[in-house]
Amino acid sequence: MIARGGDTREMDWQIKTSGAGLYEFTRDVAASVAATGVLTLFVKHTSCSLLIQENADPEVQTDLTAFFDRFVPPADHPGMSYLSHTYEGPDDMPAHIKAAMLPTSLQIPVISGEFQLGNWQGIYIFEHRTVPHLRRVVGMMR
Amino acid sequence: MIARGGDTREMDWQIKTSGAGLYEFTRDVAASVAATGVLTLFVKHTSCSLLIQENADPEVQTDLTAFFDRFVPPADHPGMSYLSHTYEGPDDMPAHIKAAMLPTSLQIPVISGEFQLGNWQGIYIFEHRTVPHLRRVVGMMR
Amino acid sequence: MIARGGDTREMDWQIKTSGAGLYEFTRDVAASVAATGVLTLFVKHTSCSLLIQENADPEVQTDLTAFFDRFVPPADHPGMSYLSHTYEGPDDMPAHIKAAMLPTSLQIPVISGEFQLGNWQGIYIFEHRTVPHLRRVVGMMR
C-alpha cells in the first residue's frame, strides 16, 4: 500500500490462485481503508473476476464455481464447438466469458473508517483459469 | 439521508420486498443528489441486486424476473441437484447465483445537480428471495 | 470533453453501432484521463453495455457475441415464447436481458495520469440491438 497526500489512498495486491474458484481477501482490504470515501477495486485481467458474495458458508463458494462451470463449459465440450479463441486451452475462452459476466471492479463506501460491507459480504477473486496465476488488484480510496 | 461537510453526501435507504422481482426507487435517489460528482449505491446483501433498467414498460421488469427464474431455477428443480447450500430453502443458493451475476453497486455521474440517467433508465432493487425482506442500500455522493 | 475546475473532469462520447457486437473506444478514453483519481464511464441506455475485455485477439470479441446470442436468443426462438416485451422486435427484450447482466458503468483507477488498465484490457460498447444506434457514454474523472 502506498499512502499519498490529500484524499487519495492507493493500494495494490497480488493474489496467487491455483485453479478455478473463489479466493477471499476481505481482511487485507479492510485493513487498508480509512477516513470517508469510496473504495474502488480493479482487477487488471480479463480471465478472472472480483466478486462480493456470502462468506459465512463455504458451500456458497463451491456452488458458485459449480454453477459457472456448468453454465460455461470448457471449449472441448460438445455444445461449445462454435468457439474460435481456443489456442490457450479449453478453459481460455470460457474464462473470458465468465469474466465478462462478473465484475472487473468493485465499489464499497467507507464512512468514518468503517467499511460498509454487510455482515456476510466477503471480497473475492473469482479465478476462471485452471493453471495457477498471480492476479493483480489495484485499489483506490477517494 | 445524512448530509456531511465538504464534498461528501451520505444516504441510506431501507426497501421492503415481497417476493422475487424488481422494486423501483429512482425518485428517492434522484431527490438526494446535488452538486457534481459520482453517486455510488451499494446494497449490503448477497441475495438481492441493484439494477439500472428500462422503466417505461413494466413488462420489461416481469420478463427480466421470468428470464432469471428459468435461467437459475430453484434448488429442488431436477437440473439443480448438484447444489449443496440449500438449508435456507430452494430459493437460497439460486439467489446467491443471481446476485453474483447482477450488480451489488451502481455508479451514476451527477453534473451540476443533474442526474445523468438516460430517459428510460430506472434504479431498482432486484429481489431474488421468495419471502419478504427489508433491504438496506447505502449511497455516497463524492 | 469539457474540462472543469478542481478535481473533476467530465467527458462525453457518441458511438455509432451497426448491429450486435463489441466496439472498442479505449484510445478515446485513454486520451482524456489525467492526474490521479477514478474514471467512471456510464452508458445512458438499457439495451447495450459497457465492457472491459481482451483486445489482443479479435476472436474473443466474436466469441463473446456468439455466446450471448446463444444464451439469450431472439424472442421468436421457440424457447423464448414466454417474453411479453416484444413490440420493438425479437431483439428488443433479449437486449434488455443482456444489458442487465453486463455493466452499465465501469470504474478504472488512474495514477499520476497513468491509466490502470492491464496489458490486454480494452474498453468496449457491447451493442445488443440489430439496427444501427448512436450510443451516448458519459465519463467523469474524480
XYZ file of C-alpha atoms in Angstrom:
426
model
C 0.000 0.000 0.000
C 1.240 3.482 -0.888
C -0.346 6.344 1.036
C -0.418 9.641 -0.838
C -1.281 13.167 0.122
C -4.786 14.601 0.147
C -7.803 12.373 -0.014
C -6.346 9.591 -2.137
C -5.014 6.296 -0.880
C -3.671 3.783 -3.370
C -3.422 0.047 -2.804
C -2.051 -2.925 -4.664
C -2.480 -6.654 -4.035
C -1.026 -9.730 -5.675
C -3.125 -12.851 -5.194
C -1.965 -16.354 -6.077
C -4.611 -18.669 -7.466
C -4.417 -22.422 -8.082
C -7.383 -23.343 -10.230
C -10.954 -22.161 -10.715
C -12.719 -20.961 -7.575
C -13.112 -18.114 -5.090
C -10.187 -16.690 -3.084
C -11.176 -14.359 -0.252
C -9.097 -11.290 0.649
C -11.629 -9.246 2.644
C -9.316 -8.772 5.639
C -6.455 -7.448 3.541
C -8.773 -4.878 2.016
C -10.458 -3.917 5.292
C -7.035 -3.263 6.871
C -6.281 -0.624 4.233
C -9.360 1.592 4.349
C -9.573 4.798 6.377
C -11.472 8.090 6.573
C -14.625 8.554 4.439
C -14.979 7.863 0.744
C -15.490 5.157 -1.825
C -13.038 2.291 -2.227
C -12.634 1.125 -5.840
C -11.008 -2.261 -6.502
C -9.937 -3.067 -10.063
C -8.507 -6.356 -11.382
C -6.047 -5.990 -14.275
C -7.050 -9.212 -16.072
C -9.777 -10.483 -18.420
C -9.933 -14.140 -17.323
C -10.718 -13.720 -13.612
C -13.194 -11.529 -11.702
C -13.755 -9.656 -8.477
C -16.850 -10.629 -6.518
C -18.705 -9.727 -3.333
C -20.549 -12.777 -2.021
C -21.506 -14.580 1.183
C -18.548 -15.707 3.294
C -20.434 -17.493 6.084
C -20.929 -20.920 4.462
C -18.054 -22.167 2.220
C -20.620 -24.195 0.219
C -21.801 -20.947 -1.370
C -18.348 -20.622 -2.936
C -18.166 -24.203 -4.236
C -21.766 -23.974 -5.531
C -20.933 -20.736 -7.385
C -17.912 -22.379 -9.037
C -20.002 -25.468 -9.924
C -22.770 -23.318 -11.409
C -20.432 -21.311 -13.653
C -18.583 -24.467 -14.782
C -21.896 -25.939 -15.947
C -23.129 -22.669 -17.404
C -19.980 -22.032 -19.483
C -18.342 -25.448 -20.005
C -14.831 -25.876 -21.485
C -14.384 -25.360 -25.240
C -13.924 -29.109 -25.827
C -17.485 -29.728 -24.563
C -19.820 -30.674 -27.484
C -22.072 -27.619 -27.002
C -19.131 -25.183 -27.189
C -17.687 -26.199 -30.572
C -18.575 -22.784 -32.053
C -15.784 -21.074 -30.045
C -12.739 -19.887 -32.043
C -10.380 -18.471 -29.382
C -9.091 -21.809 -28.035
C -5.326 -21.814 -28.585
C -4.537 -21.310 -24.884
C -6.609 -24.374 -23.973
C -10.275 -25.301 -23.472
C -10.593 -23.117 -20.341
C -9.390 -19.964 -22.149
C -12.468 -18.550 -23.893
C -14.901 -19.756 -21.165
C -12.757 -17.762 -18.698
C -13.224 -14.619 -20.815
C -16.987 -15.237 -20.987
C -17.260 -15.642 -17.195
C -15.079 -12.544 -16.713
C -17.442 -10.564 -18.984
C -20.433 -11.535 -16.818
C -18.838 -10.927 -13.418
C -17.263 -7.722 -12.044
C -13.885 -6.336 -13.132
C -14.254 -3.615 -10.483
C -15.988 -3.208 -7.113
C -17.008 -0.050 -5.236
C -17.590 -0.032 -1.491
C -18.454 3.057 0.578
C -16.398 3.742 3.726
C -17.840 6.053 6.399
C -15.510 7.376 9.131
C -13.146 4.464 8.577
C -15.958 1.918 8.728
C -16.257 -0.396 5.768
C -19.907 -0.545 4.619
C -19.924 -4.279 3.814
C -22.932 -6.219 5.097
C -22.493 -8.855 7.813
C -21.793 -11.742 5.472
C -20.325 -9.957 2.495
C -16.802 -11.074 1.630
C -14.498 -9.823 -1.164
C -13.128 -12.444 -3.533
C -11.002 -13.035 -6.579
C -13.010 -15.477 -8.714
C -10.403 -17.364 -10.742
C -11.696 -18.840 -14.033
C -8.453 -20.433 -15.315
C -7.208 -23.943 -14.488
C -3.463 -23.367 -14.098
C -2.013 -21.232 -11.264
C -1.959 -17.480 -11.823
C -0.705 -14.401 -9.973
C -3.512 -11.816 -10.086
C -3.020 -8.078 -9.582
C -5.690 -5.923 -7.963
C -5.363 -2.137 -7.759
C -7.283 -0.252 -5.062
C -8.034 3.424 -4.743
C -9.748 5.166 -1.841
C -11.187 8.562 -2.775
C -30.155 10.975 4.389
C -27.287 12.466 6.379
C -25.576 15.444 4.788
C -21.938 15.900 5.811
C -19.368 18.630 5.323
C -17.195 19.012 2.236
C -17.905 17.115 -0.921
C -19.415 14.028 0.644
C -23.092 13.291 0.993
C -24.180 10.030 2.574
C -27.524 8.337 2.014
C -29.302 5.299 3.384
C -32.468 3.572 2.183
C -34.482 0.658 3.541
C -36.585 -1.074 0.927
C -39.270 -3.654 1.711
C -39.583 -6.501 -0.769
C -42.311 -9.155 -1.006
C -41.018 -11.834 -3.345
C -38.757 -12.035 -6.387
C -38.947 -9.080 -8.758
C -37.882 -5.503 -9.394
C -38.673 -2.647 -6.987
C -38.020 0.832 -8.345
C -36.677 3.649 -6.144
C -35.356 6.074 -8.776
C -37.251 9.072 -7.391
C -35.940 8.583 -3.858
C -32.397 8.538 -5.204
C -32.868 11.477 -7.580
C -34.198 13.607 -4.700
C -30.918 13.139 -2.813
C -28.307 14.094 -5.387
C -26.769 17.545 -5.645
C -23.686 19.359 -6.973
C -21.258 17.492 -9.261
C -19.753 14.078 -8.632
C -20.394 10.376 -8.807
C -23.180 8.724 -6.848
C -22.334 5.218 -5.623
C -25.147 2.948 -4.433
C -24.229 -0.216 -2.531
C -26.562 -2.990 -1.326
C -25.467 -4.740 1.879
C -26.795 -8.200 0.930
C -25.735 -11.200 -1.168
C -29.177 -12.481 -2.236
C -30.574 -9.389 -3.980
C -29.117 -6.931 -6.502
C -29.165 -3.345 -7.651
C -30.046 -2.791 -11.295
C -30.469 0.003 -13.820
C -33.043 -0.989 -16.427
C -35.902 0.374 -18.542
C -38.790 1.821 -16.548
C -41.123 2.738 -19.427
C -42.833 -0.633 -19.970
C -43.487 -2.750 -16.831
C -43.283 -5.898 -18.990
C -39.504 -5.429 -19.112
C -39.453 -5.994 -15.366
C -41.665 -9.104 -15.394
C -39.722 -10.515 -18.375
C -36.421 -9.993 -16.538
C -37.756 -11.828 -13.488
C -39.119 -14.645 -15.688
C -35.794 -14.982 -17.524
C -33.718 -15.255 -14.347
C -36.175 -17.740 -12.793
C -35.754 -20.003 -15.824
C -32.012 -19.444 -16.036
C -31.342 -20.276 -12.367
C -34.261 -22.456 -11.215
C -34.871 -23.377 -7.546
C -32.596 -25.990 -5.957
C -35.400 -28.598 -5.938
C -35.508 -28.465 -9.753
C -34.033 -31.696 -11.272
C -31.200 -29.851 -13.060
C -30.031 -28.142 -9.856
C -29.466 -31.231 -7.671
C -25.715 -30.538 -7.534
C -26.237 -27.542 -5.207
C -25.140 -28.005 -1.568
C -26.122 -24.718 0.120
C -29.861 -25.418 0.407
C -30.704 -25.330 4.131
C -32.495 -21.951 3.892
C -34.788 -23.298 1.165
C -34.730 -23.971 -2.587
C -34.531 -20.234 -3.442
C -31.432 -19.656 -1.269
C -28.468 -20.667 -3.454
C -30.154 -19.542 -6.727
C -30.497 -16.103 -5.090
C -26.736 -16.022 -4.405
C -26.028 -17.053 -8.013
C -28.271 -14.309 -9.420
C -26.713 -11.798 -7.006
C -23.238 -12.796 -8.257
C -24.266 -12.059 -11.874
C -26.046 -8.753 -11.243
C -24.699 -5.569 -9.632
C -24.009 -5.137 -5.911
C -23.158 -1.491 -6.570
C -24.090 1.193 -9.114
C -22.288 4.387 -10.108
C -24.070 7.304 -11.726
C -22.450 10.651 -12.643
C -24.166 13.844 -11.487
C -23.328 17.129 -13.255
C -24.416 20.418 -11.637
C -27.123 18.600 -9.707
C -28.408 16.839 -12.803
C -28.593 13.081 -12.605
C -27.024 11.559 -15.756
C -29.559 8.733 -16.135
C -30.891 8.184 -19.658
C -34.542 8.883 -20.452
C -35.811 5.415 -19.595
C -33.246 4.290 -17.061
C -34.733 3.436 -13.669
C -32.940 2.283 -10.484
C -34.180 -0.942 -8.932
C -33.667 -3.417 -6.148
C -33.885 -6.829 -7.823
C -35.087 -9.189 -5.079
C -34.134 -12.845 -5.601
C -35.687 -14.350 -2.435
C -39.288 -15.560 -2.069
C -40.154 -14.372 1.449
C -40.385 -10.663 2.357
C -37.120 -8.903 3.180
C -36.022 -5.449 4.331
C -33.074 -4.433 2.126
C -30.508 -1.777 3.053
C -28.860 0.389 0.417
C -26.058 2.822 1.269
C -25.416 5.802 -1.017
C -22.428 8.099 -1.220
C -22.098 11.183 -3.382
C -18.441 12.210 -3.929
C -14.711 16.681 -23.480
C -15.432 19.541 -21.071
C -12.709 20.252 -18.510
C -13.965 21.852 -15.298
C -12.276 23.386 -12.294
C -10.976 21.461 -9.318
C -10.562 17.722 -9.431
C -13.432 16.952 -11.788
C -13.145 16.277 -15.484
C -16.258 15.488 -17.489
C -16.329 13.588 -20.759
C -18.911 12.644 -23.335
C -18.718 10.223 -26.263
C -21.158 9.312 -29.015
C -20.521 5.900 -30.535
C -22.188 4.636 -33.694
C -23.049 0.948 -33.752
C -24.228 -1.184 -36.685
C -25.509 -4.424 -35.223
C -24.734 -6.655 -32.250
C -21.083 -6.850 -31.265
C -18.211 -5.112 -29.497
C -16.973 -1.622 -30.483
C -13.685 -0.593 -28.912
C -13.014 3.002 -27.822
C -10.081 2.502 -25.424
C -7.861 5.106 -27.117
C -10.514 7.815 -26.985
C -10.892 7.237 -23.257
C -7.155 6.993 -22.545
C -6.596 10.332 -24.294
C -8.952 12.043 -21.814
C -7.602 10.907 -18.447
C -5.166 12.954 -16.375
C -3.949 13.390 -12.790
C -4.943 10.819 -10.145
C -8.420 9.541 -9.440
C -11.081 7.137 -10.587
C -12.606 7.341 -14.050
C -16.293 6.397 -14.171
C -17.894 5.599 -17.535
C -21.690 5.410 -17.721
C -23.831 4.418 -20.721
C -27.241 6.101 -20.899
C -29.101 3.142 -22.431
C -30.679 -0.137 -21.319
C -30.124 -2.223 -24.474
C -26.327 -2.009 -24.793
C -23.477 -2.390 -22.292
C -20.004 -1.215 -21.419
C -17.379 -3.933 -21.123
C -13.695 -4.374 -20.341
C -12.335 -7.404 -22.180
C -9.293 -8.705 -24.040
C -8.340 -6.671 -27.116
C -5.397 -8.764 -28.345
C -7.284 -11.414 -30.345
C -10.441 -10.236 -32.225
C -11.845 -13.779 -31.910
C -12.523 -13.075 -28.237
C -14.986 -10.390 -29.349
C -16.776 -12.550 -31.921
C -16.903 -15.482 -29.465
C -18.433 -13.221 -26.789
C -21.125 -12.052 -29.229
C -21.787 -15.655 -30.335
C -22.063 -16.845 -26.722
C -24.583 -14.177 -25.715
C -26.644 -14.743 -28.888
C -26.973 -18.428 -27.986
C -27.522 -17.738 -24.291
C -30.331 -15.188 -24.850
C -31.785 -15.956 -28.300
C -34.277 -13.663 -30.064
C -37.879 -13.600 -28.808
C -39.124 -15.518 -31.869
C -36.954 -18.517 -30.852
C -39.169 -21.397 -29.545
C -37.605 -21.329 -26.054
C -38.293 -17.598 -25.603
C -42.059 -17.593 -26.209
C -42.708 -16.537 -22.584
C -41.404 -12.994 -23.270
C -44.016 -10.190 -23.361
C -41.999 -7.064 -24.239
C -41.591 -7.774 -27.965
C -43.226 -4.867 -29.809
C -39.887 -3.354 -30.890
C -38.864 -6.648 -32.496
C -37.415 -10.029 -31.465
C -34.059 -8.495 -30.430
C -35.669 -5.983 -28.035
C -36.195 -7.889 -24.764
C -33.072 -10.085 -25.235
C -31.102 -6.811 -25.483
C -32.510 -5.686 -22.104
C -31.636 -9.071 -20.565
C -28.043 -8.911 -21.836
C -27.795 -5.291 -20.660
C -28.956 -6.371 -17.186
C -26.161 -8.975 -16.994
C -23.337 -6.803 -18.325
C -22.048 -3.453 -16.992
C -23.881 -0.139 -17.353
C -20.880 1.591 -15.754
C -17.135 0.996 -15.485
C -14.601 2.330 -12.977
C -10.891 2.479 -13.718
C -8.234 3.940 -11.405
C -5.796 6.487 -12.840
C -2.484 7.113 -11.005
C -0.413 10.173 -11.961
C -2.063 10.278 -15.368
C -1.455 6.578 -15.972
C -4.496 4.504 -16.812
C -4.511 1.325 -14.669
C -5.795 -0.996 -17.401
C -3.969 -4.308 -17.724
C -1.923 -5.062 -20.861
C -4.755 -6.590 -22.870
C -7.746 -4.844 -21.341
C -9.769 -2.854 -23.852
C -12.902 -0.735 -23.265
C -15.930 -1.550 -25.396
C -19.518 -0.701 -26.124
C -21.272 -4.060 -26.390
C -24.240 -3.411 -28.695
C -27.167 -5.843 -28.244
C -29.576 -4.409 -30.852
C -29.657 -5.337 -34.556
C -30.317 -1.964 -36.194
C -27.770 0.902 -36.069
C -27.770 3.055 -32.946
C -25.962 6.142 -31.683
C -24.878 5.405 -28.098
C -24.017 8.061 -25.514
C -21.385 7.462 -22.850
C -20.736 9.963 -20.048
C -17.352 9.965 -18.298
C -16.305 11.573 -15.060
C -12.801 11.699 -13.607
C -12.773 12.423 -9.842
